[in-house]
Short mmCIF file of C-alpha atoms in Angstrom, two decimals:
data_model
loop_
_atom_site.label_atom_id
_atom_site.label_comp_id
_atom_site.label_asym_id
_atom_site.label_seq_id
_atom_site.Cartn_x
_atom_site.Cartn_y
_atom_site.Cartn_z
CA UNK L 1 -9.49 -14.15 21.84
CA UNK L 2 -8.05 -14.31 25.72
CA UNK L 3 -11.10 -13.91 28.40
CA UNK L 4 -8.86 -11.71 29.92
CA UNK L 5 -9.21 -8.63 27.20
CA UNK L 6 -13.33 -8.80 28.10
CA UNK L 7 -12.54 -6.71 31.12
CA UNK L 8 -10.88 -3.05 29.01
CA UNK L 9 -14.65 -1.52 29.24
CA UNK L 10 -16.47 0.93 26.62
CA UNK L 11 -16.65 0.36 22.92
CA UNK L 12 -13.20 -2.08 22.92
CA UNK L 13 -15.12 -4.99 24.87
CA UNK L 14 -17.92 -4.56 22.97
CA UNK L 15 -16.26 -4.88 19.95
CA UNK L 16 -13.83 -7.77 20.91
CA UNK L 17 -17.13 -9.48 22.60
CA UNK L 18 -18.46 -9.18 18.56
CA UNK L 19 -15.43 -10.19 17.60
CA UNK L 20 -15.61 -13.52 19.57
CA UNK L 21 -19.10 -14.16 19.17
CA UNK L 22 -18.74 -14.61 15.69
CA UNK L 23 -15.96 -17.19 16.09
CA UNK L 24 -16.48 -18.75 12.75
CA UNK L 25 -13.05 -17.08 11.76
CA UNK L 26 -14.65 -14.65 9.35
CA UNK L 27 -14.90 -11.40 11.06
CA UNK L 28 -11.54 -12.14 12.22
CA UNK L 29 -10.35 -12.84 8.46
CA UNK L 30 -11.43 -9.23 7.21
CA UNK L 31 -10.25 -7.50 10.22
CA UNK L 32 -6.64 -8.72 9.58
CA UNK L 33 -7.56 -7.81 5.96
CA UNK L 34 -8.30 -4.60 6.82
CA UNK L 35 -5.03 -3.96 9.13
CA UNK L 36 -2.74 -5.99 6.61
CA UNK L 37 -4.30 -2.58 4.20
CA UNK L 38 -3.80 0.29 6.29
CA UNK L 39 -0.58 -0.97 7.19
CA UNK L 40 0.73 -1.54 3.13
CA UNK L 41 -1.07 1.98 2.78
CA UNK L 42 1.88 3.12 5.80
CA UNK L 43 4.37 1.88 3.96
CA UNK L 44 3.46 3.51 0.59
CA UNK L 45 3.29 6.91 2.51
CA UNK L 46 6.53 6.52 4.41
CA UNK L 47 8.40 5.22 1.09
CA UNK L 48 7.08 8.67 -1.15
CA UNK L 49 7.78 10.72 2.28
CA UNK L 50 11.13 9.14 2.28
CA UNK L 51 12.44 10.24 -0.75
CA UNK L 52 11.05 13.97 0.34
CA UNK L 53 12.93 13.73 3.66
CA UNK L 54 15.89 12.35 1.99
CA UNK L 55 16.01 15.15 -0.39
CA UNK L 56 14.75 17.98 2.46
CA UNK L 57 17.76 16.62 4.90
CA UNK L 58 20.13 16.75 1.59
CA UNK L 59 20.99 12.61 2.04
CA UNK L 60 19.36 12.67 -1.44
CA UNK L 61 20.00 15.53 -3.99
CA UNK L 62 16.96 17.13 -5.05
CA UNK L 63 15.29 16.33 -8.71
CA UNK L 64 12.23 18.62 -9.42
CA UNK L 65 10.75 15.11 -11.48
CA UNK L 66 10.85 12.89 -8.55
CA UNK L 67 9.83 14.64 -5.86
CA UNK L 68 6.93 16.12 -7.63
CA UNK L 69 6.21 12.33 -8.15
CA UNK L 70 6.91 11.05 -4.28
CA UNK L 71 4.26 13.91 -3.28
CA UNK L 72 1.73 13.66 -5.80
CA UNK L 73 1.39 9.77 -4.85
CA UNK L 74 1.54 10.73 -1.44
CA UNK L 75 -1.75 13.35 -2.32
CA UNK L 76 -3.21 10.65 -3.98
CA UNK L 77 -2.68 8.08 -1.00
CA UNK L 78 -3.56 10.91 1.67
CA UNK L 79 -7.01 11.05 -0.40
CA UNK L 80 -7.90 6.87 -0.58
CA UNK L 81 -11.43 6.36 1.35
CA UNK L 82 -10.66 4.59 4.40
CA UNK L 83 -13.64 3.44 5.47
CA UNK L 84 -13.10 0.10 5.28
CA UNK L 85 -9.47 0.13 7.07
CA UNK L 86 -10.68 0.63 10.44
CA UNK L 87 -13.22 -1.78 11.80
CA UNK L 88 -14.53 -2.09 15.06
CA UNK L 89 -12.23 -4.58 16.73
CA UNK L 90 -9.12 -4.01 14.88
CA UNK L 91 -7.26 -2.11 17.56
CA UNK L 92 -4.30 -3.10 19.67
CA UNK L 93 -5.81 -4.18 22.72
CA UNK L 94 -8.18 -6.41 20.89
CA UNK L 95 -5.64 -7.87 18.04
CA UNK L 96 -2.26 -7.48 20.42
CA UNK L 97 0.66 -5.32 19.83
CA UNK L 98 2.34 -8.13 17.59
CA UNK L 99 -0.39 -7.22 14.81
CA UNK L 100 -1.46 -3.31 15.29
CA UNK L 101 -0.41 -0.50 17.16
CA UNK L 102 -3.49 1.65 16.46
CA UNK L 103 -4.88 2.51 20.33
CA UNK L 104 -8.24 1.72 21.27
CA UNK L 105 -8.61 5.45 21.32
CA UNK L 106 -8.94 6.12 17.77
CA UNK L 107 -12.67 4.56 17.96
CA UNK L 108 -13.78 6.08 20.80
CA UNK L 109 -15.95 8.94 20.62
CA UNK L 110 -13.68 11.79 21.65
CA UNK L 111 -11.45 10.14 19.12
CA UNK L 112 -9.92 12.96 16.45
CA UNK L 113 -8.67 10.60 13.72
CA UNK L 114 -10.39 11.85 11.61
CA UNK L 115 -9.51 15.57 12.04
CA UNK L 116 -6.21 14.24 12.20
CA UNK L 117 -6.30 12.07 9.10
CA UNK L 118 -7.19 15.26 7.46
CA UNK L 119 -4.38 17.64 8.22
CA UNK L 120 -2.53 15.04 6.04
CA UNK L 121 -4.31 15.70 3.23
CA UNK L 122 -4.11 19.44 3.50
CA UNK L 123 -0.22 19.16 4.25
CA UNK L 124 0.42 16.47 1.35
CA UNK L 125 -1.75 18.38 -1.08
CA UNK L 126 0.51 21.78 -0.13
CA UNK L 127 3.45 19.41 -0.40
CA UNK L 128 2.10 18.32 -4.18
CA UNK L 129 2.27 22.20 -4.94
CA UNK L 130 5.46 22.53 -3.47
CA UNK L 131 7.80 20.00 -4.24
CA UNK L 132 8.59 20.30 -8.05
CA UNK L 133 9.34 24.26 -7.17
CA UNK L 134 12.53 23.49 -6.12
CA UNK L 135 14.21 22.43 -2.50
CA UNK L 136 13.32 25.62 -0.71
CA UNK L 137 9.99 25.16 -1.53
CA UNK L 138 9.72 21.20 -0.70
CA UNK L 139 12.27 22.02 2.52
CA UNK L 140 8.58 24.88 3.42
CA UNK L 141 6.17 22.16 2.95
CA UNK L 142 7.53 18.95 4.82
CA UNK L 143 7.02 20.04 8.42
CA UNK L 144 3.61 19.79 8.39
CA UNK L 145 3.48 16.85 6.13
CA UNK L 146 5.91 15.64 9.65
CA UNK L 147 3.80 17.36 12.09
CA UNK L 148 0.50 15.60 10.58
CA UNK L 149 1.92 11.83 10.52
CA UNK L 150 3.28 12.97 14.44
CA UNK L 151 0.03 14.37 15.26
CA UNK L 152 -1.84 11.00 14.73
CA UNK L 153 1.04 8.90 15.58
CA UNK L 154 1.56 11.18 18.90
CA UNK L 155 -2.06 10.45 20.06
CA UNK L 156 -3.01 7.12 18.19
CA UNK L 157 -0.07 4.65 18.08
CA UNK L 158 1.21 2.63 20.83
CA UNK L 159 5.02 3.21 22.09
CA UNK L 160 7.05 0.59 20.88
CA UNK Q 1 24.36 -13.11 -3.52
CA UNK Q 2 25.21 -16.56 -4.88
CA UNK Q 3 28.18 -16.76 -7.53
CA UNK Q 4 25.93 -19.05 -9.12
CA UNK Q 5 23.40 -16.77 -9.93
CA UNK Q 6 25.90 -14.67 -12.58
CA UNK Q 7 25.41 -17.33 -15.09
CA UNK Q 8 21.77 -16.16 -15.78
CA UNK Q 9 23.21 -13.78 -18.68
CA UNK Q 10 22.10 -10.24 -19.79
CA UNK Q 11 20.30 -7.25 -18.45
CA UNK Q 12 19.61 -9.75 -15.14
CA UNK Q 13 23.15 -10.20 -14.71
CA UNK Q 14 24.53 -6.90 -14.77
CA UNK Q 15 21.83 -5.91 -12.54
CA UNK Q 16 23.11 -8.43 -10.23
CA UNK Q 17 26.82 -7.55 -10.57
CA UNK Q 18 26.14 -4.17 -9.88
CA UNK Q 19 23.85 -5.15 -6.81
CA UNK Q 20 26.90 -6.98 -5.76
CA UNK Q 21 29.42 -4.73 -6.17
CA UNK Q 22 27.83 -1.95 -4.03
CA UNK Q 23 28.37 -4.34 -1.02
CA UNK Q 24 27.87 -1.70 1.58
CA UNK Q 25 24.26 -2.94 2.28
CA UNK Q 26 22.57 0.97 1.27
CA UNK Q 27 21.59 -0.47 -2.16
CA UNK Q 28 20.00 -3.78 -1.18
CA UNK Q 29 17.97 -1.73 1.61
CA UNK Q 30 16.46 0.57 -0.99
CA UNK Q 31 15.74 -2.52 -3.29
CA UNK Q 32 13.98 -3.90 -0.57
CA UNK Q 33 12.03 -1.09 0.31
CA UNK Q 34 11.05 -0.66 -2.97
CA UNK Q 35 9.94 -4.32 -3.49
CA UNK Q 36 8.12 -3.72 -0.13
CA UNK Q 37 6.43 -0.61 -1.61
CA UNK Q 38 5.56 -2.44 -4.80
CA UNK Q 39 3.95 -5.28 -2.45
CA UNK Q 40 1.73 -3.12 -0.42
CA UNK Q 41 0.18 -1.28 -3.54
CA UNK Q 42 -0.13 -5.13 -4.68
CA UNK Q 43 -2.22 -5.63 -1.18
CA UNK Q 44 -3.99 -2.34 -1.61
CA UNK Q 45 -5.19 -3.69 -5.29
CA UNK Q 46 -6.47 -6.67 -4.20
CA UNK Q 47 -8.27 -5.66 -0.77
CA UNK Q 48 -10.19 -2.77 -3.01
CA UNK Q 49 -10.93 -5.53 -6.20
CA UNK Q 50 -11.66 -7.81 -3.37
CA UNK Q 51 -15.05 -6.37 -2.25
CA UNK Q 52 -16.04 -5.27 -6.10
CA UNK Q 53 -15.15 -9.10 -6.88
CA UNK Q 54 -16.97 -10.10 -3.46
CA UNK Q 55 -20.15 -7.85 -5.13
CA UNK Q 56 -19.66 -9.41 -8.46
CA UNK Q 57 -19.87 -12.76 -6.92
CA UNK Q 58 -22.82 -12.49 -5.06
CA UNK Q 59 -21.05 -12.84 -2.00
CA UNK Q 60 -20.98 -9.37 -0.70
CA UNK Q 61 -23.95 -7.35 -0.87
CA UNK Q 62 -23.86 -4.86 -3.80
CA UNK Q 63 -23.84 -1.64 -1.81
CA UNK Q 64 -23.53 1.45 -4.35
CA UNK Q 65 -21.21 3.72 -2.17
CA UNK Q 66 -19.00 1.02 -1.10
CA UNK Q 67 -18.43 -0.34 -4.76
CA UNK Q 68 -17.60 3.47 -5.99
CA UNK Q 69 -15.05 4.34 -3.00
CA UNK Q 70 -13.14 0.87 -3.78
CA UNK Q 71 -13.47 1.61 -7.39
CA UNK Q 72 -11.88 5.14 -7.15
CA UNK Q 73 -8.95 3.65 -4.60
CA UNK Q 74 -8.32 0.69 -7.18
CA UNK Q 75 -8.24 4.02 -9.97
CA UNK Q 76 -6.09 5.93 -7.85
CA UNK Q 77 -3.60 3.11 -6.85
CA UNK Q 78 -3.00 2.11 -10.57
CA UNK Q 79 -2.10 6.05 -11.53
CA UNK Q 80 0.62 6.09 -9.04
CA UNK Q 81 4.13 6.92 -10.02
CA UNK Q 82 5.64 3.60 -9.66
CA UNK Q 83 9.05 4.59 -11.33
CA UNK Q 84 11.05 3.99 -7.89
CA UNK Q 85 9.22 0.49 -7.77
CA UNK Q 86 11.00 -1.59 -10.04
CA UNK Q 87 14.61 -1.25 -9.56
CA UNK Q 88 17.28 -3.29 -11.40
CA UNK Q 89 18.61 -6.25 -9.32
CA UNK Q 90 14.83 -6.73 -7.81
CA UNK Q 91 13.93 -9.52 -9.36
CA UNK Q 92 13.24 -13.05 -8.14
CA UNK Q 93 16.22 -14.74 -9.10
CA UNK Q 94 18.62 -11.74 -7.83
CA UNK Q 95 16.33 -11.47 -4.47
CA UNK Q 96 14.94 -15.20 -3.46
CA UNK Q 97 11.50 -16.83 -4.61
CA UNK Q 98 10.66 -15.93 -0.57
CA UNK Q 99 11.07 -11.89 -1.45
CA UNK Q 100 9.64 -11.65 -4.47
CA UNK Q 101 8.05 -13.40 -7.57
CA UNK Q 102 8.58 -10.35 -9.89
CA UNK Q 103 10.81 -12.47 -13.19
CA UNK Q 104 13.53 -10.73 -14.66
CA UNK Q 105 11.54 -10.59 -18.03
CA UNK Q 106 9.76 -7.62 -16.60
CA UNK Q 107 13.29 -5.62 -17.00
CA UNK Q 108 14.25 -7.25 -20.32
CA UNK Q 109 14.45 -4.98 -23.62
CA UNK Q 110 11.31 -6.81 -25.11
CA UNK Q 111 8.70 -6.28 -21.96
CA UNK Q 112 5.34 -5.58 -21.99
CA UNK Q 113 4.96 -4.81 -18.05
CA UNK Q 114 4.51 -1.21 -18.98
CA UNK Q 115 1.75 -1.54 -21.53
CA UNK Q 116 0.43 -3.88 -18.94
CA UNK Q 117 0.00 -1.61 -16.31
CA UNK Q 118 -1.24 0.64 -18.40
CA UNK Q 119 -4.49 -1.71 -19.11
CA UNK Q 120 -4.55 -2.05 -15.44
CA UNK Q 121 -5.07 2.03 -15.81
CA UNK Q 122 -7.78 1.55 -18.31
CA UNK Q 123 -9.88 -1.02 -16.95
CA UNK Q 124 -9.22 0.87 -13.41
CA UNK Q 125 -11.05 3.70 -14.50
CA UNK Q 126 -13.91 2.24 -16.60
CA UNK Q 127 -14.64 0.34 -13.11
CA UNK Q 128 -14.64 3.77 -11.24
CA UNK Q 129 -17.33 4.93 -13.86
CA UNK Q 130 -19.41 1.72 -13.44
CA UNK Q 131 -18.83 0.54 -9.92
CA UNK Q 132 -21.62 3.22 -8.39
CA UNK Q 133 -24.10 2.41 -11.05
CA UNK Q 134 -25.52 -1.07 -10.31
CA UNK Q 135 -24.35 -4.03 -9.72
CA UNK Q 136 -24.99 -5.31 -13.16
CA UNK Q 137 -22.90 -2.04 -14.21
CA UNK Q 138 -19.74 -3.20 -11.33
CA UNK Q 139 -20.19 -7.00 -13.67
CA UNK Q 140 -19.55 -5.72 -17.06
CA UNK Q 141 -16.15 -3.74 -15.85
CA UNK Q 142 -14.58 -6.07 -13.99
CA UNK Q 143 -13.70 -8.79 -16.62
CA UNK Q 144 -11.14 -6.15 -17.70
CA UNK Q 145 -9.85 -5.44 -14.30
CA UNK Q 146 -9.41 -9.10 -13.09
CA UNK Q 147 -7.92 -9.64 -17.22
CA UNK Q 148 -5.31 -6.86 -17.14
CA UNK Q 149 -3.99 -8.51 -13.23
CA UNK Q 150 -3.69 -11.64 -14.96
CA UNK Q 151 -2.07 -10.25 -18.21
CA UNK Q 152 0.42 -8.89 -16.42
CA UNK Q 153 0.73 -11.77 -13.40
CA UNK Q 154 0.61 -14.73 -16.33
CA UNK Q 155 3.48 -13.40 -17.84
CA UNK Q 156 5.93 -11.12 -15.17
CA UNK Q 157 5.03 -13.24 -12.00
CA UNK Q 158 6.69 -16.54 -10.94
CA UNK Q 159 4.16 -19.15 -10.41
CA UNK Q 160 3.86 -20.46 -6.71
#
């Protein structure tokens, strides 16, 4: 941990200043643990919203059978507790932009993560509903299945 | 792909040939997404049978609410739709030890990988019933859990 990162202020310093106290490696251990999971559980909903987009845009031509599939594992993944993905200390600032993008904001008090976290759940669950009804119906559903990844991503997620 | 890799015979070499013959790049992308898909539910497993294993050990301290939510994410993860997970041509010898591990008996006529997964399912779920009711409860399910990774790992997983 660079001495330099002990001057951001608020909850970030006192979380990288736990971080480093520890220094036995452990904390550090399940805090990439923890980012190494949130960021596999990314990648499983970008590969299921994938195939939705692909088939929404018309790069993929729609079957009823695997889209139902993409968004019902995308419900299901939407719905995973996350408690454990988000420690204290796991944010950009802390781990560097190399290992996380996830902004210091997301654990500060103001932060609407949570709120946010939820609209994907609502949207994927409308999307589970949807997507086996045929395209019109899937093409209904994916903007705010979009809108709620954006609306996190917009607020949360450092610019590359 | 290395011409010396068509020798391997059967269901792994067509896959292969056809893998080759594409050539445009589009299908290797979507094997490797998939394979990168399949490895981040792998990650998910583990860092959810990680803590009830942690518990189980003695290690972690058995905490009732944390042992159910990682029991019901294990549950969940294992009922996915994994059908655009295993694509022919994404096994180790077509892909590289370095991409993947997953043999090409998993996509041979005589495989078991499905009925494997399937005890995954099983033990998945008797955990989720168990995991919130004591710790000596969490211990008698997850023999099966750690035994139907291993059944399937023993025989579909290249050794390191």
């Amino acid at each position: 941990m660079k001495s330099g990162m002990l001057g951001i202020g608020g909850i970030v310093t006192a979380a990288v200043i736990a971080t480093s106290a520890l220094g036995d490696g452990h904390e550090n251990k399940a805090i990439q643990a923890a980012v190494k999971a949130r960021q596999s559980q990314m990648i499983l909903y970008s590969f299921n919203l994938g195939l939705l987009g692909g088939m929404a845009k018309g790069d993929i031509e729609y079957d009823a059978t695997a889209a139902s599939a993409a968004a019902s594992n995308l419900a299901a993944l939407s719905q995973l507790d996350q408690s454990r993905l988000w420690p204290q200390g796991s944010d950009t600032e802390a781990l560097g932009a190399d290992k996380t993008r996830a902004l210091p904001a997301i654990w500060q008090a103001d932060s609407t993560a949570g709120e946010k976290g939820m609209a994907l759940v609502t949207a994927a669950i409308a999307m589970e509903g949807a997507a086996g009804g045929g395209l019109e119906a899937l093409r209904g559903a994916i903007g705010e299945v979009g809108k709620s990844c954006g609306g996190c991503h917009d607020d949360y997620r450092q610019t590359e």
